[in-house]
Amino acid sequence: MADAGGVDHGRDAKVAESVVAPAGGGDDGAAAGGAGNADDAIEGVDGFKDADDADPGKDGRVGVPIRRAVFISASALASNWRSVPRATMHKALFFFGSKRRWLFPADEEERKEARAQPGRYHLMDKGFLALVAQKDARGEVHFLKRDDLAYERYPGPEDAAAYARASAWLQGLGYAPLRLDDEWWAAHGKGARHAAAVVRNYR
């Protein structure tokens, strides 16, 4: 990902897409990319089942992860997921700033909490939710907020371990960890204000 501050800690980020590179593939581990449109747009979750690569996390070489898109806003992706090329979506990772239970509430209390959020989770397309559930079962989805986090509105309570959990998830998939080193950002950030903002975000 471009940097550890690429996902808004307190709310879904703006429409965005990044590309995760294999560990050691570059200084930041990723390059920025833009979402594309193609004629072979996704028609539904069933469209992924006939993909020709049984393991979307490898590029054919043993233990080597592929470059793939990372979508960082559940609410933004929910509105245009069908326009994403099928091959891109099949291999993509979802790194959402929300709670899992906002998309998949288990009872009325959780549904009430989800409805109170600006992401309109309770109105999301069932096909999109099925896609998220399918990818979540494959370990390709990470929710930045813990389900038990006492969150009501942005910016919400601090969760110092949030990005460490995200970093561990990426490492588990074979990618480089997020840069969560205050001293590194102080030395390499785009000025003191930028460095402080990134550190504040992951802290």
mmCIF file with all atom_site columns, C-alpha atoms in Angstrom:
data_model
loop_
_atom_site.group_PDB
_atom_site.id
_atom_site.type_symbol
_atom_site.label_atom_id
_atom_site.label_alt_id
_atom_site.label_comp_id
_atom_site.label_asym_id
_atom_site.label_entity_id
_atom_site.label_seq_id
_atom_site.pdbx_PDB_ins_code
_atom_site.Cartn_x
_atom_site.Cartn_y
_atom_site.Cartn_z
_atom_site.occupancy
_atom_site.B_iso_or_equiv
_atom_site.pdbx_formal_charge
_atom_site.auth_seq_id
_atom_site.auth_comp_id
_atom_site.auth_asym_id
_atom_site.auth_atom_id
_atom_site.pdbx_PDB_model_num
ATOM 1   C CA . MET A 1 1   ? 0.000   0.000   0.000   1.00 0.00 ? 1   MET A CA 1
ATOM 2   C CA . ALA A 1 2   ? 1.121   3.524   -0.560  1.00 0.00 ? 2   ALA A CA 1
ATOM 3   C CA . ASP A 1 3   ? 1.642   4.195   3.137   1.00 0.00 ? 3   ASP A CA 1
ATOM 4   C CA . ALA A 1 4   ? 0.264   3.202   6.508   1.00 0.00 ? 4   ALA A CA 1
ATOM 5   C CA . GLY A 1 5   ? -2.107  6.153   6.412   1.00 0.00 ? 5   GLY A CA 1
ATOM 6   C CA . GLY A 1 6   ? -3.842  4.977   3.258   1.00 0.00 ? 6   GLY A CA 1
ATOM 7   C CA . VAL A 1 7   ? -6.989  3.932   5.109   1.00 0.00 ? 7   VAL A CA 1
ATOM 8   C CA . ASP A 1 8   ? -9.010  6.335   7.228   1.00 0.00 ? 8   ASP A CA 1
ATOM 9   C CA . HIS A 1 9   ? -8.935  4.998   10.780  1.00 0.00 ? 9   HIS A CA 1
ATOM 10  C CA . GLY A 1 10  ? -12.251 6.541   11.725  1.00 0.00 ? 10  GLY A CA 1
ATOM 11  C CA . ARG A 1 11  ? -14.380 6.199   8.605   1.00 0.00 ? 11  ARG A CA 1
ATOM 12  C CA . ASP A 1 12  ? -14.453 4.672   5.149   1.00 0.00 ? 12  ASP A CA 1
ATOM 13  C CA . ALA A 1 13  ? -11.947 6.331   2.867   1.00 0.00 ? 13  ALA A CA 1
ATOM 14  C CA . LYS A 1 14  ? -12.867 8.022   -0.399  1.00 0.00 ? 14  LYS A CA 1
ATOM 15  C CA . VAL A 1 15  ? -13.172 5.873   -3.531  1.00 0.00 ? 15  VAL A CA 1
ATOM 16  C CA . ALA A 1 16  ? -9.705  4.442   -3.923  1.00 0.00 ? 16  ALA A CA 1
ATOM 17  C CA . GLU A 1 17  ? -7.751  1.456   -5.102  1.00 0.00 ? 17  GLU A CA 1
ATOM 18  C CA . SER A 1 18  ? -4.169  0.491   -4.408  1.00 0.00 ? 18  SER A CA 1
ATOM 19  C CA . VAL A 1 19  ? -2.035  -2.357  -5.663  1.00 0.00 ? 19  VAL A CA 1
ATOM 20  C CA . VAL A 1 20  ? -0.248  -4.589  -3.210  1.00 0.00 ? 20  VAL A CA 1
ATOM 21  C CA . ALA A 1 21  ? 3.143   -5.808  -4.375  1.00 0.00 ? 21  ALA A CA 1
ATOM 22  C CA . PRO A 1 22  ? 4.995   -8.913  -3.207  1.00 0.00 ? 22  PRO A CA 1
ATOM 23  C CA . ALA A 1 23  ? 7.190   -8.496  -0.153  1.00 0.00 ? 23  ALA A CA 1
ATOM 24  C CA . GLY A 1 24  ? 10.455  -6.908  -1.180  1.00 0.00 ? 24  GLY A CA 1
ATOM 25  C CA . GLY A 1 25  ? 8.968   -5.660  -4.438  1.00 0.00 ? 25  GLY A CA 1
ATOM 26  C CA . GLY A 1 26  ? 9.484   -2.001  -3.661  1.00 0.00 ? 26  GLY A CA 1
ATOM 27  C CA . ASP A 1 27  ? 10.275  0.497   -0.942  1.00 0.00 ? 27  ASP A CA 1
ATOM 28  C CA . ASP A 1 28  ? 6.648   1.056   -0.016  1.00 0.00 ? 28  ASP A CA 1
ATOM 29  C CA . GLY A 1 29  ? 5.428   -2.377  -1.065  1.00 0.00 ? 29  GLY A CA 1
ATOM 30  C CA . ALA A 1 30  ? 2.879   -0.971  -3.524  1.00 0.00 ? 30  ALA A CA 1
ATOM 31  C CA . ALA A 1 31  ? 2.086   1.462   -6.251  1.00 0.00 ? 31  ALA A CA 1
ATOM 32  C CA . ALA A 1 32  ? -1.055  3.541   -6.609  1.00 0.00 ? 32  ALA A CA 1
ATOM 33  C CA . GLY A 1 33  ? -3.562  2.425   -9.196  1.00 0.00 ? 33  GLY A CA 1
ATOM 34  C CA . GLY A 1 34  ? -6.959  3.399   -10.549 1.00 0.00 ? 34  GLY A CA 1
ATOM 35  C CA . ALA A 1 35  ? -10.120 1.334   -10.776 1.00 0.00 ? 35  ALA A CA 1
ATOM 36  C CA . GLY A 1 36  ? -10.920 0.383   -14.334 1.00 0.00 ? 36  GLY A CA 1
ATOM 37  C CA . ASN A 1 37  ? -14.025 -0.476  -16.325 1.00 0.00 ? 37  ASN A CA 1
ATOM 38  C CA . ALA A 1 38  ? -14.179 -3.349  -18.775 1.00 0.00 ? 38  ALA A CA 1
ATOM 39  C CA . ASP A 1 39  ? -16.669 -5.174  -20.966 1.00 0.00 ? 39  ASP A CA 1
ATOM 40  C CA . ASP A 1 40  ? -16.299 -8.309  -18.865 1.00 0.00 ? 40  ASP A CA 1
ATOM 41  C CA . ALA A 1 41  ? -17.802 -6.580  -15.846 1.00 0.00 ? 41  ALA A CA 1
ATOM 42  C CA . ILE A 1 42  ? -18.889 -8.688  -12.935 1.00 0.00 ? 42  ILE A CA 1
ATOM 43  C CA . GLU A 1 43  ? -22.417 -10.041 -13.278 1.00 0.00 ? 43  GLU A CA 1
ATOM 44  C CA . GLY A 1 44  ? -22.618 -11.529 -9.795  1.00 0.00 ? 44  GLY A CA 1
ATOM 45  C CA . VAL A 1 45  ? -20.814 -13.682 -7.290  1.00 0.00 ? 45  VAL A CA 1
ATOM 46  C CA . ASP A 1 46  ? -21.278 -16.815 -9.378  1.00 0.00 ? 46  ASP A CA 1
ATOM 47  C CA . GLY A 1 47  ? -19.007 -15.276 -11.989 1.00 0.00 ? 47  GLY A CA 1
ATOM 48  C CA . PHE A 1 48  ? -15.985 -15.906 -9.771  1.00 0.00 ? 48  PHE A CA 1
ATOM 49  C CA . LYS A 1 49  ? -16.483 -19.628 -9.404  1.00 0.00 ? 49  LYS A CA 1
ATOM 50  C CA . ASP A 1 50  ? -15.093 -20.494 -12.821 1.00 0.00 ? 50  ASP A CA 1
ATOM 51  C CA . ALA A 1 51  ? -11.844 -18.574 -12.375 1.00 0.00 ? 51  ALA A CA 1
ATOM 52  C CA . ASP A 1 52  ? -8.897  -20.485 -13.799 1.00 0.00 ? 52  ASP A CA 1
ATOM 53  C CA . ASP A 1 53  ? -6.462  -19.928 -10.922 1.00 0.00 ? 53  ASP A CA 1
ATOM 54  C CA . ALA A 1 54  ? -7.385  -22.108 -7.965  1.00 0.00 ? 54  ALA A CA 1
ATOM 55  C CA . ASP A 1 55  ? -5.101  -20.106 -5.675  1.00 0.00 ? 55  ASP A CA 1
ATOM 56  C CA . PRO A 1 56  ? -5.569  -16.365 -6.389  1.00 0.00 ? 56  PRO A CA 1
ATOM 57  C CA . GLY A 1 57  ? -2.795  -15.541 -3.942  1.00 0.00 ? 57  GLY A CA 1
ATOM 58  C CA . LYS A 1 58  ? 0.060   -16.957 -6.031  1.00 0.00 ? 58  LYS A CA 1
ATOM 59  C CA . ASP A 1 59  ? 1.516   -16.109 -9.425  1.00 0.00 ? 59  ASP A CA 1
ATOM 60  C CA . GLY A 1 60  ? 2.567   -19.647 -10.350 1.00 0.00 ? 60  GLY A CA 1
ATOM 61  C CA . ARG A 1 61  ? 5.834   -19.641 -8.395  1.00 0.00 ? 61  ARG A CA 1
ATOM 62  C CA . VAL A 1 62  ? 5.813   -21.400 -5.046  1.00 0.00 ? 62  VAL A CA 1
ATOM 63  C CA . GLY A 1 63  ? 5.305   -19.001 -2.165  1.00 0.00 ? 63  GLY A CA 1
ATOM 64  C CA . VAL A 1 64  ? 5.305   -15.849 -4.306  1.00 0.00 ? 64  VAL A CA 1
ATOM 65  C CA . PRO A 1 65  ? 2.250   -13.582 -3.876  1.00 0.00 ? 65  PRO A CA 1
ATOM 66  C CA . ILE A 1 66  ? 0.819   -11.736 -6.864  1.00 0.00 ? 66  ILE A CA 1
ATOM 67  C CA . ARG A 1 67  ? 0.224   -8.024  -7.278  1.00 0.00 ? 67  ARG A CA 1
ATOM 68  C CA . ARG A 1 68  ? -3.440  -7.312  -6.787  1.00 0.00 ? 68  ARG A CA 1
ATOM 69  C CA . ALA A 1 69  ? -5.866  -4.465  -6.197  1.00 0.00 ? 69  ALA A CA 1
ATOM 70  C CA . VAL A 1 70  ? -6.852  -3.461  -2.675  1.00 0.00 ? 70  VAL A CA 1
ATOM 71  C CA . PHE A 1 71  ? -10.213 -1.768  -2.232  1.00 0.00 ? 71  PHE A CA 1
ATOM 72  C CA . ILE A 1 72  ? -10.387 0.338   0.918   1.00 0.00 ? 72  ILE A CA 1
ATOM 73  C CA . SER A 1 73  ? -13.977 1.557   1.084   1.00 0.00 ? 73  SER A CA 1
ATOM 74  C CA . ALA A 1 74  ? -16.899 -0.820  1.505   1.00 0.00 ? 74  ALA A CA 1
ATOM 75  C CA . SER A 1 75  ? -19.482 1.889   0.857   1.00 0.00 ? 75  SER A CA 1
ATOM 76  C CA . ALA A 1 76  ? -17.759 3.139   -2.296  1.00 0.00 ? 76  ALA A CA 1
ATOM 77  C CA . LEU A 1 77  ? -17.169 -0.348  -3.682  1.00 0.00 ? 77  LEU A CA 1
ATOM 78  C CA . ALA A 1 78  ? -20.759 -1.360  -2.944  1.00 0.00 ? 78  ALA A CA 1
ATOM 79  C CA . SER A 1 79  ? -21.986 1.258   -5.405  1.00 0.00 ? 79  SER A CA 1
ATOM 80  C CA . ASN A 1 80  ? -19.794 0.219   -8.353  1.00 0.00 ? 80  ASN A CA 1
ATOM 81  C CA . TRP A 1 81  ? -18.544 -3.326  -7.732  1.00 0.00 ? 81  TRP A CA 1
ATOM 82  C CA . ARG A 1 82  ? -20.189 -4.660  -10.877 1.00 0.00 ? 82  ARG A CA 1
ATOM 83  C CA . SER A 1 83  ? -18.044 -2.365  -13.038 1.00 0.00 ? 83  SER A CA 1
ATOM 84  C CA . VAL A 1 84  ? -14.782 -3.903  -11.813 1.00 0.00 ? 84  VAL A CA 1
ATOM 85  C CA . PRO A 1 85  ? -13.261 -6.447  -14.247 1.00 0.00 ? 85  PRO A CA 1
ATOM 86  C CA . ARG A 1 86  ? -13.877 -9.997  -13.075 1.00 0.00 ? 86  ARG A CA 1
ATOM 87  C CA . ALA A 1 87  ? -10.199 -10.979 -13.033 1.00 0.00 ? 87  ALA A CA 1
ATOM 88  C CA . THR A 1 88  ? -9.356  -7.906  -10.939 1.00 0.00 ? 88  THR A CA 1
ATOM 89  C CA . MET A 1 89  ? -12.114 -8.568  -8.441  1.00 0.00 ? 89  MET A CA 1
ATOM 90  C CA . HIS A 1 90  ? -11.328 -12.262 -8.138  1.00 0.00 ? 90  HIS A CA 1
ATOM 91  C CA . LYS A 1 91  ? -7.785  -11.517 -6.972  1.00 0.00 ? 91  LYS A CA 1
ATOM 92  C CA . ALA A 1 92  ? -8.538  -8.307  -5.062  1.00 0.00 ? 92  ALA A CA 1
ATOM 93  C CA . LEU A 1 93  ? -8.199  -7.760  -1.338  1.00 0.00 ? 93  LEU A CA 1
ATOM 94  C CA . PHE A 1 94  ? -10.753 -5.777  0.670   1.00 0.00 ? 94  PHE A CA 1
ATOM 95  C CA . PHE A 1 95  ? -9.317  -3.614  3.446   1.00 0.00 ? 95  PHE A CA 1
ATOM 96  C CA . PHE A 1 96  ? -12.382 -1.919  4.909   1.00 0.00 ? 96  PHE A CA 1
ATOM 97  C CA . GLY A 1 97  ? -12.388 0.708   7.651   1.00 0.00 ? 97  GLY A CA 1
ATOM 98  C CA . SER A 1 98  ? -15.661 -0.592  9.054   1.00 0.00 ? 98  SER A CA 1
ATOM 99  C CA . LYS A 1 99  ? -16.692 -3.344  11.428  1.00 0.00 ? 99  LYS A CA 1
ATOM 100 C CA . ARG A 1 100 ? -17.588 -6.746  10.019  1.00 0.00 ? 100 ARG A CA 1
ATOM 101 C CA . ARG A 1 101 ? -20.907 -6.692  11.840  1.00 0.00 ? 101 ARG A CA 1
ATOM 102 C CA . TRP A 1 102 ? -21.983 -3.477  10.127  1.00 0.00 ? 102 TRP A CA 1
ATOM 103 C CA . LEU A 1 103 ? -22.168 -5.517  6.927   1.00 0.00 ? 103 LEU A CA 1
ATOM 104 C CA . PHE A 1 104 ? -23.323 -8.730  8.606   1.00 0.00 ? 104 PHE A CA 1
ATOM 105 C CA . PRO A 1 105 ? -25.314 -7.838  11.744  1.00 0.00 ? 105 PRO A CA 1
ATOM 106 C CA . ALA A 1 106 ? -26.430 -10.809 13.802  1.00 0.00 ? 106 ALA A CA 1
ATOM 107 C CA . ASP A 1 107 ? -29.296 -9.227  15.755  1.00 0.00 ? 107 ASP A CA 1
ATOM 108 C CA . GLU A 1 108 ? -31.424 -6.100  16.071  1.00 0.00 ? 108 GLU A CA 1
ATOM 109 C CA . GLU A 1 109 ? -28.872 -4.310  18.267  1.00 0.00 ? 109 GLU A CA 1
ATOM 110 C CA . GLU A 1 110 ? -26.178 -4.785  15.629  1.00 0.00 ? 110 GLU A CA 1
ATOM 111 C CA . ARG A 1 111 ? -28.574 -3.775  12.844  1.00 0.00 ? 111 ARG A CA 1
ATOM 112 C CA . LYS A 1 112 ? -29.362 -0.573  14.753  1.00 0.00 ? 112 LYS A CA 1
ATOM 113 C CA . GLU A 1 113 ? -25.653 0.171   15.088  1.00 0.00 ? 113 GLU A CA 1
ATOM 114 C CA . ALA A 1 114 ? -25.110 -0.435  11.371  1.00 0.00 ? 114 ALA A CA 1
ATOM 115 C CA . ARG A 1 115 ? -28.010 1.846   10.393  1.00 0.00 ? 115 ARG A CA 1
ATOM 116 C CA . ALA A 1 116 ? -26.495 4.639   12.498  1.00 0.00 ? 116 ALA A CA 1
ATOM 117 C CA . GLN A 1 117 ? -23.339 4.686   10.356  1.00 0.00 ? 117 GLN A CA 1
ATOM 118 C CA . PRO A 1 118 ? -22.972 6.911   7.268   1.00 0.00 ? 118 PRO A CA 1
ATOM 119 C CA . GLY A 1 119 ? -21.946 3.976   5.063   1.00 0.00 ? 119 GLY A CA 1
ATOM 120 C CA . ARG A 1 120 ? -25.582 2.879   4.479   1.00 0.00 ? 120 ARG A CA 1
ATOM 121 C CA . TYR A 1 121 ? -24.563 -0.701  5.187   1.00 0.00 ? 121 TYR A CA 1
ATOM 122 C CA . HIS A 1 122 ? -28.155 -1.804  5.725   1.00 0.00 ? 122 HIS A CA 1
ATOM 123 C CA . LEU A 1 123 ? -28.961 -0.871  2.108   1.00 0.00 ? 123 LEU A CA 1
ATOM 124 C CA . MET A 1 124 ? -26.074 -2.680  0.451   1.00 0.00 ? 124 MET A CA 1
ATOM 125 C CA . ASP A 1 125 ? -26.785 -4.974  -2.491  1.00 0.00 ? 125 ASP A CA 1
ATOM 126 C CA . LYS A 1 126 ? -27.170 -8.601  -1.415  1.00 0.00 ? 126 LYS A CA 1
ATOM 127 C CA . GLY A 1 127 ? -24.944 -9.695  -4.280  1.00 0.00 ? 127 GLY A CA 1
ATOM 128 C CA . PHE A 1 128 ? -22.169 -7.434  -2.998  1.00 0.00 ? 128 PHE A CA 1
ATOM 129 C CA . LEU A 1 129 ? -22.566 -8.770  0.537   1.00 0.00 ? 129 LEU A CA 1
ATOM 130 C CA . ALA A 1 130 ? -22.382 -12.318 -0.813  1.00 0.00 ? 130 ALA A CA 1
ATOM 131 C CA . LEU A 1 131 ? -19.158 -11.399 -2.601  1.00 0.00 ? 131 LEU A CA 1
ATOM 132 C CA . VAL A 1 132 ? -17.665 -9.955  0.594   1.00 0.00 ? 132 VAL A CA 1
ATOM 133 C CA . ALA A 1 133 ? -18.667 -13.072 2.544   1.00 0.00 ? 133 ALA A CA 1
ATOM 134 C CA . GLN A 1 134 ? -17.115 -15.320 -0.079  1.00 0.00 ? 134 GLN A CA 1
ATOM 135 C CA . LYS A 1 135 ? -13.833 -13.426 -0.079  1.00 0.00 ? 135 LYS A CA 1
ATOM 136 C CA . ASP A 1 136 ? -13.872 -13.156 3.712   1.00 0.00 ? 136 ASP A CA 1
ATOM 137 C CA . ALA A 1 137 ? -14.052 -16.947 3.919   1.00 0.00 ? 137 ALA A CA 1
ATOM 138 C CA . ARG A 1 138 ? -10.897 -17.064 1.768   1.00 0.00 ? 138 ARG A CA 1
ATOM 139 C CA . GLY A 1 139 ? -9.067  -14.651 4.066   1.00 0.00 ? 139 GLY A CA 1
ATOM 140 C CA . GLU A 1 140 ? -9.153  -11.829 1.509   1.00 0.00 ? 140 GLU A CA 1
ATOM 141 C CA . VAL A 1 141 ? -11.057 -9.301  3.643   1.00 0.00 ? 141 VAL A CA 1
ATOM 142 C CA . HIS A 1 142 ? -9.881  -7.319  6.642   1.00 0.00 ? 142 HIS A CA 1
ATOM 143 C CA . PHE A 1 143 ? -12.035 -5.020  8.770   1.00 0.00 ? 143 PHE A CA 1
ATOM 144 C CA . LEU A 1 144 ? -10.030 -2.328  10.507  1.00 0.00 ? 144 LEU A CA 1
ATOM 145 C CA . LYS A 1 145 ? -12.452 -1.834  13.408  1.00 0.00 ? 145 LYS A CA 1
ATOM 146 C CA . ARG A 1 146 ? -12.976 -4.588  15.941  1.00 0.00 ? 146 ARG A CA 1
ATOM 147 C CA . ASP A 1 147 ? -16.591 -5.656  16.336  1.00 0.00 ? 147 ASP A CA 1
ATOM 148 C CA . ASP A 1 148 ? -16.377 -4.947  20.068  1.00 0.00 ? 148 ASP A CA 1
ATOM 149 C CA . LEU A 1 149 ? -15.002 -1.423  19.606  1.00 0.00 ? 149 LEU A CA 1
ATOM 150 C CA . ALA A 1 150 ? -17.300 1.076   21.330  1.00 0.00 ? 150 ALA A CA 1
ATOM 151 C CA . TYR A 1 151 ? -17.642 3.232   18.214  1.00 0.00 ? 151 TYR A CA 1
ATOM 152 C CA . GLU A 1 152 ? -20.503 5.650   17.619  1.00 0.00 ? 152 GLU A CA 1
ATOM 153 C CA . ARG A 1 153 ? -19.183 8.260   15.218  1.00 0.00 ? 153 ARG A CA 1
ATOM 154 C CA . TYR A 1 154 ? -15.933 9.592   13.739  1.00 0.00 ? 154 TYR A CA 1
ATOM 155 C CA . PRO A 1 155 ? -13.269 9.792   15.018  1.00 0.00 ? 155 PRO A CA 1
ATOM 156 C CA . GLY A 1 156 ? -14.304 7.252   17.650  1.00 0.00 ? 156 GLY A CA 1
ATOM 157 C CA . PRO A 1 157 ? -12.130 5.685   20.354  1.00 0.00 ? 157 PRO A CA 1
ATOM 158 C CA . GLU A 1 158 ? -8.479  4.921   19.758  1.00 0.00 ? 158 GLU A CA 1
ATOM 159 C CA . ASP A 1 159 ? -7.386  1.407   18.877  1.00 0.00 ? 159 ASP A CA 1
ATOM 160 C CA . ALA A 1 160 ? -3.594  1.384   18.841  1.00 0.00 ? 160 ALA A CA 1
ATOM 161 C CA . ALA A 1 161 ? -3.460  -2.220  17.646  1.00 0.00 ? 161 ALA A CA 1
ATOM 162 C CA . ALA A 1 162 ? -5.718  -1.712  14.604  1.00 0.00 ? 162 ALA A CA 1
ATOM 163 C CA . TYR A 1 163 ? -2.978  -1.283  12.023  1.00 0.00 ? 163 TYR A CA 1
ATOM 164 C CA . ALA A 1 164 ? -0.789  -3.929  13.627  1.00 0.00 ? 164 ALA A CA 1
ATOM 165 C CA . ARG A 1 165 ? -3.634  -6.394  13.020  1.00 0.00 ? 165 ARG A CA 1
ATOM 166 C CA . ALA A 1 166 ? -3.914  -5.192  9.422   1.00 0.00 ? 166 ALA A CA 1
ATOM 167 C CA . SER A 1 167 ? -0.181  -5.570  8.954   1.00 0.00 ? 167 SER A CA 1
ATOM 168 C CA . ALA A 1 168 ? -0.273  -9.118  10.321  1.00 0.00 ? 168 ALA A CA 1
ATOM 169 C CA . TRP A 1 169 ? -3.103  -9.939  7.888   1.00 0.00 ? 169 TRP A CA 1
ATOM 170 C CA . LEU A 1 170 ? -1.037  -8.711  4.927   1.00 0.00 ? 170 LEU A CA 1
ATOM 171 C CA . GLN A 1 171 ? 2.032   -10.591 6.117   1.00 0.00 ? 171 GLN A CA 1
ATOM 172 C CA . GLY A 1 172 ? -0.065  -13.731 6.431   1.00 0.00 ? 172 GLY A CA 1
ATOM 173 C CA . LEU A 1 173 ? -0.819  -13.383 2.725   1.00 0.00 ? 173 LEU A CA 1
ATOM 174 C CA . GLY A 1 174 ? 2.887   -13.075 1.920   1.00 0.00 ? 174 GLY A CA 1
ATOM 175 C CA . TYR A 1 175 ? 3.165   -9.290  1.596   1.00 0.00 ? 175 TYR A CA 1
ATOM 176 C CA . ALA A 1 176 ? 5.471   -6.808  3.250   1.00 0.00 ? 176 ALA A CA 1
ATOM 177 C CA . PRO A 1 177 ? 4.248   -5.378  6.577   1.00 0.00 ? 177 PRO A CA 1
ATOM 178 C CA . LEU A 1 178 ? 2.861   -1.866  6.878   1.00 0.00 ? 178 LEU A CA 1
ATOM 179 C CA . ARG A 1 179 ? 5.373   0.746   7.964   1.00 0.00 ? 179 ARG A CA 1
ATOM 180 C CA . LEU A 1 180 ? 4.335   1.484   11.539  1.00 0.00 ? 180 LEU A CA 1
ATOM 181 C CA . ASP A 1 181 ? 7.642   2.982   12.649  1.00 0.00 ? 181 ASP A CA 1
ATOM 182 C CA . ASP A 1 182 ? 7.390   6.546   13.968  1.00 0.00 ? 182 ASP A CA 1
ATOM 183 C CA . GLU A 1 183 ? 11.087  7.220   13.392  1.00 0.00 ? 183 GLU A CA 1
ATOM 184 C CA . TRP A 1 184 ? 10.895  6.012   9.784   1.00 0.00 ? 184 TRP A CA 1
ATOM 185 C CA . TRP A 1 185 ? 8.051   8.392   9.022   1.00 0.00 ? 185 TRP A CA 1
ATOM 186 C CA . ALA A 1 186 ? 9.858   11.269  10.733  1.00 0.00 ? 186 ALA A CA 1
ATOM 187 C CA . ALA A 1 187 ? 12.841  10.649  8.459   1.00 0.00 ? 187 ALA A CA 1
ATOM 188 C CA . HIS A 1 188 ? 11.035  9.775   5.217   1.00 0.00 ? 188 HIS A CA 1
ATOM 189 C CA . GLY A 1 189 ? 7.631   11.466  5.396   1.00 0.00 ? 189 GLY A CA 1
ATOM 190 C CA . LYS A 1 190 ? 6.704   14.367  3.139   1.00 0.00 ? 190 LYS A CA 1
ATOM 191 C CA . GLY A 1 191 ? 7.529   16.908  5.802   1.00 0.00 ? 191 GLY A CA 1
ATOM 192 C CA . ALA A 1 192 ? 6.850   17.019  9.520   1.00 0.00 ? 192 ALA A CA 1
ATOM 193 C CA . ARG A 1 193 ? 3.094   17.613  9.192   1.00 0.00 ? 193 ARG A CA 1
ATOM 194 C CA . HIS A 1 194 ? 2.645   14.673  6.832   1.00 0.00 ? 194 HIS A CA 1
ATOM 195 C CA . ALA A 1 195 ? 4.711   12.377  9.040   1.00 0.00 ? 195 ALA A CA 1
ATOM 196 C CA . ALA A 1 196 ? 2.763   13.414  12.127  1.00 0.00 ? 196 ALA A CA 1
ATOM 197 C CA . ALA A 1 197 ? -0.563  12.841  10.363  1.00 0.00 ? 197 ALA A CA 1
ATOM 198 C CA . VAL A 1 198 ? 0.419   9.320   9.269   1.00 0.00 ? 198 VAL A CA 1
ATOM 199 C CA . VAL A 1 199 ? 1.673   8.396   12.742  1.00 0.00 ? 199 VAL A CA 1
ATOM 200 C CA . ARG A 1 200 ? -1.454  9.835   14.345  1.00 0.00 ? 200 ARG A CA 1
ATOM 201 C CA . ASN A 1 201 ? -3.586  7.772   11.974  1.00 0.00 ? 201 ASN A CA 1
ATOM 202 C CA . TYR A 1 202 ? -2.046  4.421   12.848  1.00 0.00 ? 202 TYR A CA 1
ATOM 203 C CA . ARG A 1 203 ? -1.680  5.250   16.521  1.00 0.00 ? 203 ARG A CA 1
#
